Short mmCIF file of N, CA, C and O in Angstrom, two decimals:
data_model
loop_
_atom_site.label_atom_id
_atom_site.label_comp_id
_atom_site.label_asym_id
_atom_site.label_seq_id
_atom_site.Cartn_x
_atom_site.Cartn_y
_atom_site.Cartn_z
N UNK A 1 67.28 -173.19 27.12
CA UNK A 1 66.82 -174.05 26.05
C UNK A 1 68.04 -174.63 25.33
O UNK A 1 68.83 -173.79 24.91
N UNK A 2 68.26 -175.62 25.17
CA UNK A 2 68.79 -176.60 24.05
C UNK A 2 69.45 -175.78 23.24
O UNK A 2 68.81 -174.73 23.38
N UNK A 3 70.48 -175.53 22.34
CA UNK A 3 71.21 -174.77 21.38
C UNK A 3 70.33 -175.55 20.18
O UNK A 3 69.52 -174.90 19.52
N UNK A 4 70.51 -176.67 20.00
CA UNK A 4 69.27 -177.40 18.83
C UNK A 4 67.93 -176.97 18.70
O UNK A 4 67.40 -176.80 17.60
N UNK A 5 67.27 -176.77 19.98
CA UNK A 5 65.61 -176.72 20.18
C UNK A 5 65.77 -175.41 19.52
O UNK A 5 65.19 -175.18 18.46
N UNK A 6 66.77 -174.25 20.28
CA UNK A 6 66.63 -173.15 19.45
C UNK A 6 66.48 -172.67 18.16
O UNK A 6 65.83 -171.75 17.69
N UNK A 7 67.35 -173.62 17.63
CA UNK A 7 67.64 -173.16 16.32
C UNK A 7 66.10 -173.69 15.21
O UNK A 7 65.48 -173.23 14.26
N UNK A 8 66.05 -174.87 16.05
CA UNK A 8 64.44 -175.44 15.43
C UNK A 8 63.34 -174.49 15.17
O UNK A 8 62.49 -174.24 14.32
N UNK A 9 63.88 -173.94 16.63
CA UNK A 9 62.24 -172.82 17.00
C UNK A 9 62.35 -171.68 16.01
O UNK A 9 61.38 -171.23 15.40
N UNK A 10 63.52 -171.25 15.91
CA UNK A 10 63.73 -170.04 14.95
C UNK A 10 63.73 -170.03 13.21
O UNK A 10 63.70 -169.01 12.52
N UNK A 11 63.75 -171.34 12.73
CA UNK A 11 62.95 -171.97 11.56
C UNK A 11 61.91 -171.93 11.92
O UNK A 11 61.24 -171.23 11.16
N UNK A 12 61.25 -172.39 12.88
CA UNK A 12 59.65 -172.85 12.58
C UNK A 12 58.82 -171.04 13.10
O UNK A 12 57.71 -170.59 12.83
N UNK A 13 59.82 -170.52 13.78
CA UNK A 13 59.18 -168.99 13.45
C UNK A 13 58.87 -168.18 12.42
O UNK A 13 57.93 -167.39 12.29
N UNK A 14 60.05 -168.55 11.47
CA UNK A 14 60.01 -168.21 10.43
C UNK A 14 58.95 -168.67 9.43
O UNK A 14 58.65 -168.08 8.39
N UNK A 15 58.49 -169.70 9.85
CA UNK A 15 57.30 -170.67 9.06
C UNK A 15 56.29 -169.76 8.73
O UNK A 15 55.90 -169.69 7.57
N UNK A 16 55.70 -168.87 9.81
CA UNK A 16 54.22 -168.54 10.52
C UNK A 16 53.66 -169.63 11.66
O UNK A 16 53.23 -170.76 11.47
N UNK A 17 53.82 -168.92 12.84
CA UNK A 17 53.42 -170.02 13.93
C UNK A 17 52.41 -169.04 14.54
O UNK A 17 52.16 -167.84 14.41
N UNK A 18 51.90 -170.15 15.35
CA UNK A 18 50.74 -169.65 16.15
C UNK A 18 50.67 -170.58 17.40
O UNK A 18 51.06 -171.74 17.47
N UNK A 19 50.21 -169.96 18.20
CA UNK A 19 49.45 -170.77 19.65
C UNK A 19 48.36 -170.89 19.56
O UNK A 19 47.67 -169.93 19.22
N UNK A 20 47.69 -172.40 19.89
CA UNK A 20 46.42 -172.45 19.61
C UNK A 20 46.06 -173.69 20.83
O UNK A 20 46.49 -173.43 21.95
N UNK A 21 45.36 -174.89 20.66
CA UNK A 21 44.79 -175.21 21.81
C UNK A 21 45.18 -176.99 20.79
O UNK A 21 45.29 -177.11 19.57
N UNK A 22 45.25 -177.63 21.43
CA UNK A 22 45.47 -179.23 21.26
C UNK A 22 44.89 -180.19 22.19
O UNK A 22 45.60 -180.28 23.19
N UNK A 23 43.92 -180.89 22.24
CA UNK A 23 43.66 -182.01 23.04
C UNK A 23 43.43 -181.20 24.45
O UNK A 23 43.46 -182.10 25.28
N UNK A 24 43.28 -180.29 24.95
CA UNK A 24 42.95 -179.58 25.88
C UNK A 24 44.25 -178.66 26.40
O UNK A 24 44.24 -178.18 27.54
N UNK A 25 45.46 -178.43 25.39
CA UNK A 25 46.96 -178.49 25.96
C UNK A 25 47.13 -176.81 25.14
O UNK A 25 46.10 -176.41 24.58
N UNK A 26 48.15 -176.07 25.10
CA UNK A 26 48.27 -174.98 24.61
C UNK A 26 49.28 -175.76 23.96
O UNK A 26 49.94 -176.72 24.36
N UNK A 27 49.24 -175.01 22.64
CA UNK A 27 50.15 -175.92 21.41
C UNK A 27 50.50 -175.04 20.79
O UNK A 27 49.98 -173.93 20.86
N UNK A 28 51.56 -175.38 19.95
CA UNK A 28 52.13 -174.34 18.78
C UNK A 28 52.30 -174.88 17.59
O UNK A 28 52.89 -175.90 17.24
N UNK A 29 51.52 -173.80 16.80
CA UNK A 29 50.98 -174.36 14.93
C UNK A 29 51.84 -173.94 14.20
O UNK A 29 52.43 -172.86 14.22
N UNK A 30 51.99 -175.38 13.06
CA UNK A 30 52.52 -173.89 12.05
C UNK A 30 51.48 -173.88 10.76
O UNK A 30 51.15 -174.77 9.97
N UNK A 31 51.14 -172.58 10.88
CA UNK A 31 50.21 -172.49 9.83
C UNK A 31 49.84 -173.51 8.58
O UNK A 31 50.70 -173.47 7.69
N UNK A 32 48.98 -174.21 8.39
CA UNK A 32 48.46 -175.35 7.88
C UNK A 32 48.79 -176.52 7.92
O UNK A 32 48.82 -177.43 7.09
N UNK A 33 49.18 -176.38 9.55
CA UNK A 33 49.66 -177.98 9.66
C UNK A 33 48.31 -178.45 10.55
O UNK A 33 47.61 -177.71 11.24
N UNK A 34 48.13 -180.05 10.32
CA UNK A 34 47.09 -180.79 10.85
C UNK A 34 47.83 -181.17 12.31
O UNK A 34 47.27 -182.10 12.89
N UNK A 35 48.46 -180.87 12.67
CA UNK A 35 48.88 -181.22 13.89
C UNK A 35 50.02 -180.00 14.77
O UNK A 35 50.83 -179.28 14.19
N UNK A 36 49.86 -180.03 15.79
CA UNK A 36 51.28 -178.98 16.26
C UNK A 36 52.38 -179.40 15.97
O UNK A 36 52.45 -180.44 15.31
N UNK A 37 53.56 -178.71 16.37
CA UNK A 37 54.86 -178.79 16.25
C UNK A 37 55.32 -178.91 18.03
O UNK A 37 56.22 -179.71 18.27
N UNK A 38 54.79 -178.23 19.10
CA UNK A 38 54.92 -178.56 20.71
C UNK A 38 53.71 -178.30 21.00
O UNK A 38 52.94 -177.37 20.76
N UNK A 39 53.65 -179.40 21.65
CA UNK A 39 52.22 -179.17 22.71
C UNK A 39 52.99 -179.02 24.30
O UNK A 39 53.86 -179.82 24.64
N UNK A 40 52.44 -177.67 25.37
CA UNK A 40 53.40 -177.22 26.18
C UNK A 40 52.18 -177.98 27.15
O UNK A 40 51.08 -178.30 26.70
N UNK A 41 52.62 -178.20 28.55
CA UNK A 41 51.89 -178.85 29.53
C UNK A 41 50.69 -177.83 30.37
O UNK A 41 50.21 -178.00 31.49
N UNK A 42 50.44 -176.81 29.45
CA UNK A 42 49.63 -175.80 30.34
C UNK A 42 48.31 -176.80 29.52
O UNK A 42 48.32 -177.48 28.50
N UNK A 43 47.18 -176.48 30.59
CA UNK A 43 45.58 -176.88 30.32
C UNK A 43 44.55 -175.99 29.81
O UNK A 43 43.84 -175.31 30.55
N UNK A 44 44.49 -176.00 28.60
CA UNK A 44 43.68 -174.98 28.50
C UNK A 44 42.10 -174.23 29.50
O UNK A 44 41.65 -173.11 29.76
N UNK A 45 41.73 -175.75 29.78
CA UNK A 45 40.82 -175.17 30.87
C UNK A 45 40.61 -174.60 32.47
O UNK A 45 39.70 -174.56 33.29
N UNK A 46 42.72 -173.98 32.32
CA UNK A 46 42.49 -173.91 34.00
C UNK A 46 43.03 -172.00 33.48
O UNK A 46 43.57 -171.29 34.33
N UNK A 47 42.76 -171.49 32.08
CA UNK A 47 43.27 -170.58 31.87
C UNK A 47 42.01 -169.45 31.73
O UNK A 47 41.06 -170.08 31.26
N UNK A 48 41.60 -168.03 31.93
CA UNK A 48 40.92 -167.47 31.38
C UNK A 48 40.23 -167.55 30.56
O UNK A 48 40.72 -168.19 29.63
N UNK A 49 38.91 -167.08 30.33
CA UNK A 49 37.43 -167.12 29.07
C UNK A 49 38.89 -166.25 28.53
O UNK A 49 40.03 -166.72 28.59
N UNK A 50 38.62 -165.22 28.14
CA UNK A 50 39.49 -164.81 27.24
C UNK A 50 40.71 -164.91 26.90
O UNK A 50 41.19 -164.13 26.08
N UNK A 51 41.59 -166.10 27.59
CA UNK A 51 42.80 -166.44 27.00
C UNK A 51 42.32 -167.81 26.17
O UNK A 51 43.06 -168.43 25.41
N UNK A 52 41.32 -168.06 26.39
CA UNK A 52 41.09 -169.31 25.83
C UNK A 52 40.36 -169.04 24.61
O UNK A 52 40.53 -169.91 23.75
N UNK A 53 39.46 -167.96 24.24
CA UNK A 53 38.89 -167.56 23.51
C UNK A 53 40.21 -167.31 22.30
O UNK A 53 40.18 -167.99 21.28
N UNK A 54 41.14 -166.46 22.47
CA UNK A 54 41.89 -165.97 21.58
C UNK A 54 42.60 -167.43 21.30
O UNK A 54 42.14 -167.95 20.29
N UNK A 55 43.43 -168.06 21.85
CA UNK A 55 43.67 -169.69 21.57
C UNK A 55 42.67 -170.47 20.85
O UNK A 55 42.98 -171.45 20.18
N UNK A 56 41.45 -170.06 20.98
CA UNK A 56 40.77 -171.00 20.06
C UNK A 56 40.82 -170.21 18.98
O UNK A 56 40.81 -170.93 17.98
N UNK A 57 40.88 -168.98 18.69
CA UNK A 57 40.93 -167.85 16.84
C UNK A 57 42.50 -168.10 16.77
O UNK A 57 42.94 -167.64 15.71
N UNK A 58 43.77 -168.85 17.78
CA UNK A 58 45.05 -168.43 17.04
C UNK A 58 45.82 -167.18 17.58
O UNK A 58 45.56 -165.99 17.45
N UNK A 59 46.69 -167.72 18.13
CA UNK A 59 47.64 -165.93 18.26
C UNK A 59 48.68 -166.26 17.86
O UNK A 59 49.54 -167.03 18.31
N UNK A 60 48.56 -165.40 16.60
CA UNK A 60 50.15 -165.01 15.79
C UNK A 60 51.71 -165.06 16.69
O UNK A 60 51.65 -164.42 17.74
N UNK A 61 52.66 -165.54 16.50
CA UNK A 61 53.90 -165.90 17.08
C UNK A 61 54.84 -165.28 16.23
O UNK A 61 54.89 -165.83 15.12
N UNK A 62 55.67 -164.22 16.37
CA UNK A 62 56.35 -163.50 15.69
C UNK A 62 58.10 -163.60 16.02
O UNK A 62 59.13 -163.48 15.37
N UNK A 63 57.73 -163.88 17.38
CA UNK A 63 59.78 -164.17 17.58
C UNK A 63 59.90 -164.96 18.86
O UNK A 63 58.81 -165.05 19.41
N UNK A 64 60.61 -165.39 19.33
CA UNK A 64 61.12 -166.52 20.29
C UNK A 64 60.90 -165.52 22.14
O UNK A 64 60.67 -165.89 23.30
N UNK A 65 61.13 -164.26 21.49
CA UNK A 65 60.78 -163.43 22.98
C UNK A 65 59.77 -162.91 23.08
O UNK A 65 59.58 -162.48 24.22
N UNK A 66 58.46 -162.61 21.95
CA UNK A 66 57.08 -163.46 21.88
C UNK A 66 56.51 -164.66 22.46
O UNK A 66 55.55 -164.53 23.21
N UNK A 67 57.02 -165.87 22.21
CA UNK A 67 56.73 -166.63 22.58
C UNK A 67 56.58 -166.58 23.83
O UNK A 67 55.52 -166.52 24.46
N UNK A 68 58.01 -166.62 24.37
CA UNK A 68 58.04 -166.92 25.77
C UNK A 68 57.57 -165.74 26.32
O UNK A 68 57.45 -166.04 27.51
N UNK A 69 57.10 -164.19 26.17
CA UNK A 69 56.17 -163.90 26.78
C UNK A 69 54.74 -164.18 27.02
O UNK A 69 54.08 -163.90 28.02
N UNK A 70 54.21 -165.01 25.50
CA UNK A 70 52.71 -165.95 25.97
C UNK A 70 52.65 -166.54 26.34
O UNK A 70 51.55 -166.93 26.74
N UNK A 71 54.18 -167.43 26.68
CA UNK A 71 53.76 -168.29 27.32
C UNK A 71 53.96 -168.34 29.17
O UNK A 71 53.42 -169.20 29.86
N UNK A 72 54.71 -167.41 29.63
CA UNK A 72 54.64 -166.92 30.75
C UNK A 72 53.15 -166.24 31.40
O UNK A 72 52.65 -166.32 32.52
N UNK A 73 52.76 -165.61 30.28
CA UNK A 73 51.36 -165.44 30.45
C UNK A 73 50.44 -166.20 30.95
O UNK A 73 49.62 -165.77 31.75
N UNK A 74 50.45 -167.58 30.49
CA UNK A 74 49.53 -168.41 30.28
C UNK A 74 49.87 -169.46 31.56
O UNK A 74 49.18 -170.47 31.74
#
């Protein structure tokens, strides 16, 4: 990753972020924003009832090696 993108991501961790669902896309929130901060190229509808279920309630994002374990997940 980018030495910039990083440092972005690790502010906006600090925000309260979340993964949640965008336009059919897995996205990342920051808590009371009307829009994401990245929308990543995964589809939400080619993913699990229950990964999609928890994406639609929000999963808490706590650190950058968080992240990239949901999102390897996904």
């Amino acid at each position: 990753m980018h030495r910039m993108n990083q440092r972005y991501l690790s502010l906006l961790l600090a925000a309260g972020l979340y993964l949640g669902c965008f336009r059919g896309y897995v996205a990342l929130w920051k808590e009371g924003a009307a829009e994401p901060d990245v929308i990543y190229p995964c589809k939400v509808t080619l993913l699990p009832p229950a990964d999609r279920q928890a994406l639609a309630e929000g999963i808490p994002v706590r650190s950058e090696k968080e992240l990239a374990h949901l999102l390897e997940d996904f």
